[in-house]
Short mmCIF file of N, CA and C in Angstrom, two decimals:
data_model
loop_
_atom_site.label_atom_id
_atom_site.label_comp_id
_atom_site.label_asym_id
_atom_site.label_seq_id
_atom_site.Cartn_x
_atom_site.Cartn_y
_atom_site.Cartn_z
N MET A 111 1.41 103.19 -148.86
CA MET A 111 2.64 102.97 -148.25
C MET A 111 3.99 102.63 -148.94
N ILE A 112 4.75 103.44 -148.68
CA ILE A 112 5.88 103.67 -149.21
C ILE A 112 6.93 102.12 -148.77
N VAL A 113 7.56 101.44 -149.73
CA VAL A 113 8.26 100.17 -149.23
C VAL A 113 9.44 100.74 -149.71
N ASN A 114 10.72 100.95 -148.70
CA ASN A 114 12.13 101.21 -149.29
C ASN A 114 12.85 100.08 -149.04
N LYS A 115 12.58 98.98 -148.67
CA LYS A 115 13.51 98.11 -148.44
C LYS A 115 12.74 96.73 -149.16
N VAL A 116 13.89 96.06 -150.06
CA VAL A 116 13.73 95.05 -150.99
C VAL A 116 14.53 93.71 -150.67
N ILE A 117 14.06 92.35 -150.61
CA ILE A 117 14.77 91.27 -150.69
C ILE A 117 14.43 90.65 -151.62
N ILE A 118 15.47 90.19 -152.14
CA ILE A 118 15.45 89.31 -153.37
C ILE A 118 15.81 87.81 -152.60
N VAL A 119 14.96 86.96 -153.12
CA VAL A 119 14.90 85.39 -152.76
C VAL A 119 14.93 84.60 -153.69
N GLU A 120 15.22 83.33 -153.62
CA GLU A 120 15.41 82.39 -154.69
C GLU A 120 13.68 82.07 -154.92
N GLY A 121 12.80 81.43 -153.99
CA GLY A 121 11.61 80.93 -154.41
C GLY A 121 10.67 81.40 -153.57
N LYS A 122 9.43 80.94 -153.79
CA LYS A 122 8.16 81.30 -152.77
C LYS A 122 7.91 80.76 -151.54
N THR A 123 8.87 79.60 -151.27
CA THR A 123 8.97 79.14 -150.00
C THR A 123 9.65 80.15 -149.06
N ASP A 124 10.82 80.47 -149.63
CA ASP A 124 11.66 81.30 -148.89
C ASP A 124 10.70 82.76 -148.83
N LYS A 125 10.21 83.32 -149.70
CA LYS A 125 9.30 84.59 -149.33
C LYS A 125 8.30 84.28 -148.45
N LYS A 126 7.63 83.11 -148.43
CA LYS A 126 6.59 82.81 -147.24
C LYS A 126 6.93 82.97 -146.13
N ARG A 127 8.12 82.35 -146.05
CA ARG A 127 8.93 81.94 -144.59
C ARG A 127 9.36 83.53 -143.92
N LEU A 128 9.93 84.22 -144.76
CA LEU A 128 10.26 85.57 -144.36
C LEU A 128 9.25 86.54 -144.11
N GLU A 129 8.00 86.45 -144.93
CA GLU A 129 6.86 87.19 -144.62
C GLU A 129 6.31 86.83 -143.39
N LYS A 130 6.49 85.72 -142.83
CA LYS A 130 6.26 85.30 -141.71
C LYS A 130 6.50 85.98 -140.39
N ILE A 131 7.83 86.15 -140.71
CA ILE A 131 8.36 86.78 -139.64
C ILE A 131 9.01 88.34 -139.67
N ILE A 132 8.82 88.98 -140.97
CA ILE A 132 9.20 90.50 -141.06
C ILE A 132 8.01 91.24 -140.47
N ALA A 133 8.13 92.20 -139.50
CA ALA A 133 7.20 93.08 -139.05
C ALA A 133 7.28 94.63 -139.88
N GLU A 134 7.52 94.82 -140.59
CA GLU A 134 7.70 95.83 -141.58
C GLU A 134 7.30 95.88 -142.71
N PRO A 135 6.89 96.97 -143.58
CA PRO A 135 6.67 96.90 -144.94
C PRO A 135 8.05 96.61 -145.74
N VAL A 136 8.14 95.36 -146.24
CA VAL A 136 9.27 95.03 -147.19
C VAL A 136 8.72 94.23 -148.47
N GLU A 137 9.28 94.62 -149.61
CA GLU A 137 8.70 93.72 -150.75
C GLU A 137 9.94 92.61 -151.00
N ILE A 138 9.34 91.57 -151.01
CA ILE A 138 10.39 90.12 -150.98
C ILE A 138 10.05 89.96 -152.45
N ILE A 139 11.09 89.71 -153.11
CA ILE A 139 11.01 89.39 -154.83
C ILE A 139 11.54 88.09 -155.05
N CYS A 140 10.98 87.13 -155.65
CA CYS A 140 11.47 85.54 -156.01
C CYS A 140 11.95 85.76 -157.34
N THR A 141 13.37 85.08 -157.73
CA THR A 141 14.03 85.07 -159.09
C THR A 141 13.40 83.72 -159.43
N ASN A 142 12.90 82.90 -158.77
CA ASN A 142 12.53 81.49 -159.35
C ASN A 142 13.43 80.75 -160.04
N GLY A 143 14.62 80.72 -159.76
CA GLY A 143 15.59 80.16 -160.52
C GLY A 143 16.60 80.98 -161.24
N THR A 144 17.04 80.67 -162.39
CA THR A 144 18.04 81.68 -162.99
C THR A 144 17.45 82.98 -163.71
N LEU A 145 18.26 83.55 -163.80
CA LEU A 145 18.18 85.20 -164.23
C LEU A 145 18.04 85.29 -165.56
N SER A 146 17.28 85.63 -166.23
CA SER A 146 17.07 86.14 -167.71
C SER A 146 17.17 87.59 -167.89
N SER A 147 17.63 88.23 -168.80
CA SER A 147 17.57 89.46 -169.17
C SER A 147 16.33 90.36 -168.78
N ASP A 148 15.29 89.54 -169.10
CA ASP A 148 13.95 89.97 -168.80
C ASP A 148 13.60 89.99 -167.16
N LYS A 149 14.09 88.79 -166.62
CA LYS A 149 14.02 88.94 -165.45
C LYS A 149 14.61 90.09 -164.63
N LEU A 150 15.90 90.21 -165.06
CA LEU A 150 16.74 91.20 -164.44
C LEU A 150 15.95 92.60 -164.60
N GLU A 151 15.47 92.97 -165.61
CA GLU A 151 14.92 94.04 -166.12
C GLU A 151 13.72 94.61 -164.85
N LYS A 152 12.91 93.39 -164.69
CA LYS A 152 11.78 93.22 -164.01
C LYS A 152 12.44 93.45 -162.22
N LEU A 153 13.21 92.86 -162.26
CA LEU A 153 14.13 93.01 -160.67
C LEU A 153 14.30 94.44 -160.32
N TYR A 154 15.14 95.16 -161.53
CA TYR A 154 15.55 96.56 -161.24
C TYR A 154 14.16 97.35 -161.17
N SER A 155 13.21 97.17 -161.95
CA SER A 155 11.83 98.00 -161.82
C SER A 155 11.33 97.84 -160.27
N GLU A 156 11.20 96.53 -159.98
CA GLU A 156 10.66 96.24 -158.80
C GLU A 156 11.29 96.71 -157.48
N ALA A 157 12.59 96.95 -157.67
CA ALA A 157 13.73 97.21 -156.38
C ALA A 157 13.66 98.66 -156.55
N GLY A 158 13.60 99.28 -157.47
CA GLY A 158 13.57 100.71 -157.46
C GLY A 158 14.80 101.19 -157.08
N ASP A 159 14.51 102.45 -156.25
CA ASP A 159 15.65 103.02 -155.55
C ASP A 159 15.79 102.68 -154.00
N GLY A 160 15.02 101.48 -153.41
CA GLY A 160 15.02 101.15 -152.05
C GLY A 160 16.42 100.46 -152.00
N ASP A 161 16.35 100.11 -150.37
CA ASP A 161 17.82 99.43 -150.16
C ASP A 161 17.57 97.93 -150.50
N VAL A 162 18.40 97.34 -151.30
CA VAL A 162 18.26 96.03 -151.52
C VAL A 162 19.18 94.98 -150.79
N TYR A 163 18.51 93.84 -150.51
CA TYR A 163 18.98 92.75 -149.59
C TYR A 163 19.11 91.51 -150.47
N ILE A 164 20.19 90.89 -150.54
CA ILE A 164 20.13 89.35 -151.29
C ILE A 164 20.15 88.70 -150.27
N PHE A 165 19.19 87.45 -150.11
CA PHE A 165 19.16 86.35 -149.27
C PHE A 165 18.67 85.26 -149.94
N VAL A 166 19.63 84.50 -150.51
CA VAL A 166 19.50 83.15 -151.11
C VAL A 166 20.06 81.92 -150.34
N ASP A 167 20.01 80.85 -150.91
CA ASP A 167 20.30 79.54 -150.22
C ASP A 167 21.93 79.33 -150.28
N GLU A 168 22.30 78.56 -149.23
CA GLU A 168 23.97 78.42 -149.27
C GLU A 168 24.02 76.72 -149.96
N ASP A 169 23.50 76.73 -151.00
CA ASP A 169 23.81 75.55 -151.78
C ASP A 169 24.37 76.17 -153.06
N ALA A 170 24.81 75.51 -154.16
CA ALA A 170 25.43 75.80 -155.32
C ALA A 170 24.63 76.49 -156.35
N SER A 171 23.24 76.36 -156.45
CA SER A 171 22.41 77.12 -157.13
C SER A 171 22.23 78.52 -156.34
N GLY A 172 22.17 78.58 -155.20
CA GLY A 172 22.20 80.03 -154.53
C GLY A 172 23.34 80.59 -154.44
N ARG A 173 24.53 79.96 -154.40
CA ARG A 173 25.70 80.70 -154.49
C ARG A 173 26.12 81.29 -155.85
N LYS A 174 25.61 80.41 -156.84
CA LYS A 174 25.70 81.10 -158.49
C LYS A 174 24.94 82.35 -158.42
N LEU A 175 23.46 82.27 -158.12
CA LEU A 175 22.79 83.27 -157.93
C LEU A 175 23.17 84.40 -157.20
N ARG A 176 23.87 84.36 -156.29
CA ARG A 176 24.30 85.32 -155.58
C ARG A 176 25.32 86.11 -156.32
N ALA A 177 26.22 85.35 -157.02
CA ALA A 177 27.13 85.88 -158.00
C ALA A 177 26.85 86.75 -158.96
N GLN A 178 25.69 86.12 -159.58
CA GLN A 178 25.02 87.00 -160.56
C GLN A 178 24.34 88.53 -159.98
N LEU A 179 23.92 88.03 -158.96
CA LEU A 179 23.25 89.09 -158.14
C LEU A 179 23.94 90.21 -157.82
N ARG A 180 25.36 89.94 -157.17
CA ARG A 180 26.33 90.86 -156.87
C ARG A 180 26.65 91.81 -157.73
N GLN A 181 26.97 91.25 -159.11
CA GLN A 181 27.13 91.81 -160.26
C GLN A 181 26.16 92.96 -160.84
N GLU A 182 24.84 92.74 -160.53
CA GLU A 182 23.89 93.46 -160.84
C GLU A 182 23.36 94.51 -160.23
N PHE A 183 23.51 94.03 -158.57
CA PHE A 183 23.23 94.90 -157.54
C PHE A 183 24.35 95.32 -156.73
N PRO A 184 25.50 95.93 -157.18
CA PRO A 184 26.70 96.04 -156.42
C PRO A 184 26.35 96.76 -154.99
N SER A 185 25.57 97.42 -154.96
CA SER A 185 25.45 98.01 -153.46
C SER A 185 24.50 97.25 -152.65
N ALA A 186 23.82 96.14 -152.91
CA ALA A 186 23.00 95.46 -152.06
C ALA A 186 23.81 94.71 -151.03
N GLN A 187 23.12 94.91 -149.79
CA GLN A 187 23.55 93.94 -148.75
C GLN A 187 23.35 92.55 -148.95
N HIS A 188 24.20 91.80 -148.46
CA HIS A 188 24.02 90.28 -148.60
C HIS A 188 23.54 89.73 -147.28
N LEU A 189 22.58 88.88 -147.24
CA LEU A 189 22.43 88.06 -145.90
C LEU A 189 22.63 86.72 -146.04
N TYR A 190 23.12 86.30 -145.08
CA TYR A 190 23.75 84.78 -145.24
C TYR A 190 23.28 83.84 -143.99
N THR A 191 22.47 82.56 -144.45
CA THR A 191 22.20 81.77 -143.50
C THR A 191 23.29 80.65 -143.16
N ARG A 192 23.27 79.93 -142.22
CA ARG A 192 24.33 79.08 -141.92
C ARG A 192 24.60 78.07 -142.94
N LYS A 193 25.74 77.46 -143.47
CA LYS A 193 25.85 76.53 -144.42
C LYS A 193 25.13 75.37 -143.80
N SER A 194 25.00 74.66 -142.69
CA SER A 194 24.50 73.78 -142.09
C SER A 194 23.06 73.77 -142.19
N TYR A 195 22.29 74.83 -142.25
CA TYR A 195 20.91 74.84 -142.72
C TYR A 195 20.53 74.66 -144.29
N ALA A 196 21.46 75.24 -145.12
CA ALA A 196 21.82 75.44 -146.56
C ALA A 196 20.26 76.15 -147.09
N GLU A 197 19.14 76.16 -146.65
CA GLU A 197 18.35 76.71 -147.26
C GLU A 197 17.44 77.85 -146.37
N ILE A 198 17.02 78.74 -146.69
CA ILE A 198 16.26 79.65 -145.93
C ILE A 198 15.03 78.94 -145.49
N ALA A 199 14.34 78.16 -146.18
CA ALA A 199 13.16 77.47 -145.99
C ALA A 199 13.41 76.43 -144.55
N ARG A 200 14.74 75.96 -144.49
CA ARG A 200 15.24 75.36 -143.45
C ARG A 200 15.65 75.73 -142.20
N THR A 201 15.81 77.38 -142.47
CA THR A 201 16.47 77.99 -141.27
C THR A 201 15.70 78.27 -140.20
N PRO A 202 15.84 77.90 -138.92
CA PRO A 202 15.01 78.09 -137.75
C PRO A 202 14.58 79.55 -137.53
N TYR A 203 13.38 80.05 -137.20
CA TYR A 203 12.87 81.23 -137.05
C TYR A 203 13.82 82.31 -136.05
N ASP A 204 14.38 81.41 -134.96
CA ASP A 204 15.31 82.43 -134.35
C ASP A 204 16.39 82.72 -134.84
N TYR A 205 16.83 82.08 -135.84
CA TYR A 205 18.18 82.40 -136.51
C TYR A 205 17.61 83.36 -137.75
N LEU A 206 16.78 83.12 -138.17
CA LEU A 206 16.26 83.98 -139.33
C LEU A 206 15.93 85.56 -138.69
N ALA A 207 15.52 85.66 -137.37
CA ALA A 207 15.38 86.63 -136.77
C ALA A 207 16.66 87.50 -136.48
N LYS A 208 17.78 86.75 -136.17
CA LYS A 208 18.93 87.18 -135.73
C LYS A 208 19.49 87.84 -137.13
N ILE A 209 19.55 87.24 -138.29
CA ILE A 209 19.94 87.93 -139.50
C ILE A 209 19.24 88.97 -139.56
N LEU A 210 17.90 88.98 -139.93
CA LEU A 210 17.11 90.28 -140.11
C LEU A 210 17.30 91.29 -139.52
N ARG A 211 17.36 91.07 -138.13
CA ARG A 211 17.87 92.10 -136.98
C ARG A 211 18.99 92.95 -137.29
N ASP A 212 20.07 91.93 -137.46
CA ASP A 212 21.44 92.22 -137.72
C ASP A 212 21.42 93.35 -138.95
N ALA A 213 20.58 93.31 -140.08
CA ALA A 213 20.06 93.93 -141.06
C ALA A 213 19.25 95.12 -141.15
N TYR A 214 18.77 95.38 -139.89
CA TYR A 214 18.19 96.38 -139.51
C TYR A 214 16.77 96.19 -139.95
N ILE A 215 16.04 95.22 -139.74
CA ILE A 215 14.80 94.62 -140.36
C ILE A 215 14.01 94.52 -139.22
N GLU A 216 13.04 94.94 -139.14
CA GLU A 216 12.12 94.69 -137.87
C GLU A 216 11.50 93.31 -138.06
N VAL A 217 11.38 92.48 -136.79
CA VAL A 217 10.95 91.18 -137.04
C VAL A 217 9.76 90.81 -135.84
N ASP A 218 9.05 90.40 -136.25
CA ASP A 218 7.68 89.85 -135.14
C ASP A 218 8.08 88.87 -134.05
N GLU A 219 8.53 89.52 -132.99
CA GLU A 219 8.97 88.61 -131.90
C GLU A 219 7.88 87.50 -131.54
N ALA A 220 6.54 87.68 -131.88
CA ALA A 220 5.78 86.45 -131.50
C ALA A 220 5.94 85.36 -132.13
N VAL A 221 6.51 85.42 -133.41
CA VAL A 221 6.46 84.33 -134.47
C VAL A 221 7.74 83.15 -133.80
N ILE A 222 8.69 84.12 -133.12
CA ILE A 222 9.87 83.61 -132.81
C ILE A 222 9.82 82.31 -131.16
N MET A 223 8.92 83.01 -130.62
CA MET A 223 8.43 82.44 -129.19
C MET A 223 8.02 80.87 -129.69
#
């Protein structure tokens, strides 16, 4: 199976939440915090030449990480949750579905109901 979409998230909780709702083959990669040069190299190799999406929390650490990733992956598409939810892990499934659909990522409608 060829995966041509890659979503970069901060942590395992974000990854698990997105895995529950996404209905197509997508590689979800966790940064687990700060980016070292080794982690960046690993991200590059895992992302390959797929479409890269950056979906991090709307808190201070998420904004810092997004700025770093924006420099490293200039052609990546950025996905944002509402500031009021702050974290992907706290974003309701119906709103996550809207964000993903807007990025042309298939969602499992059964999870939303």
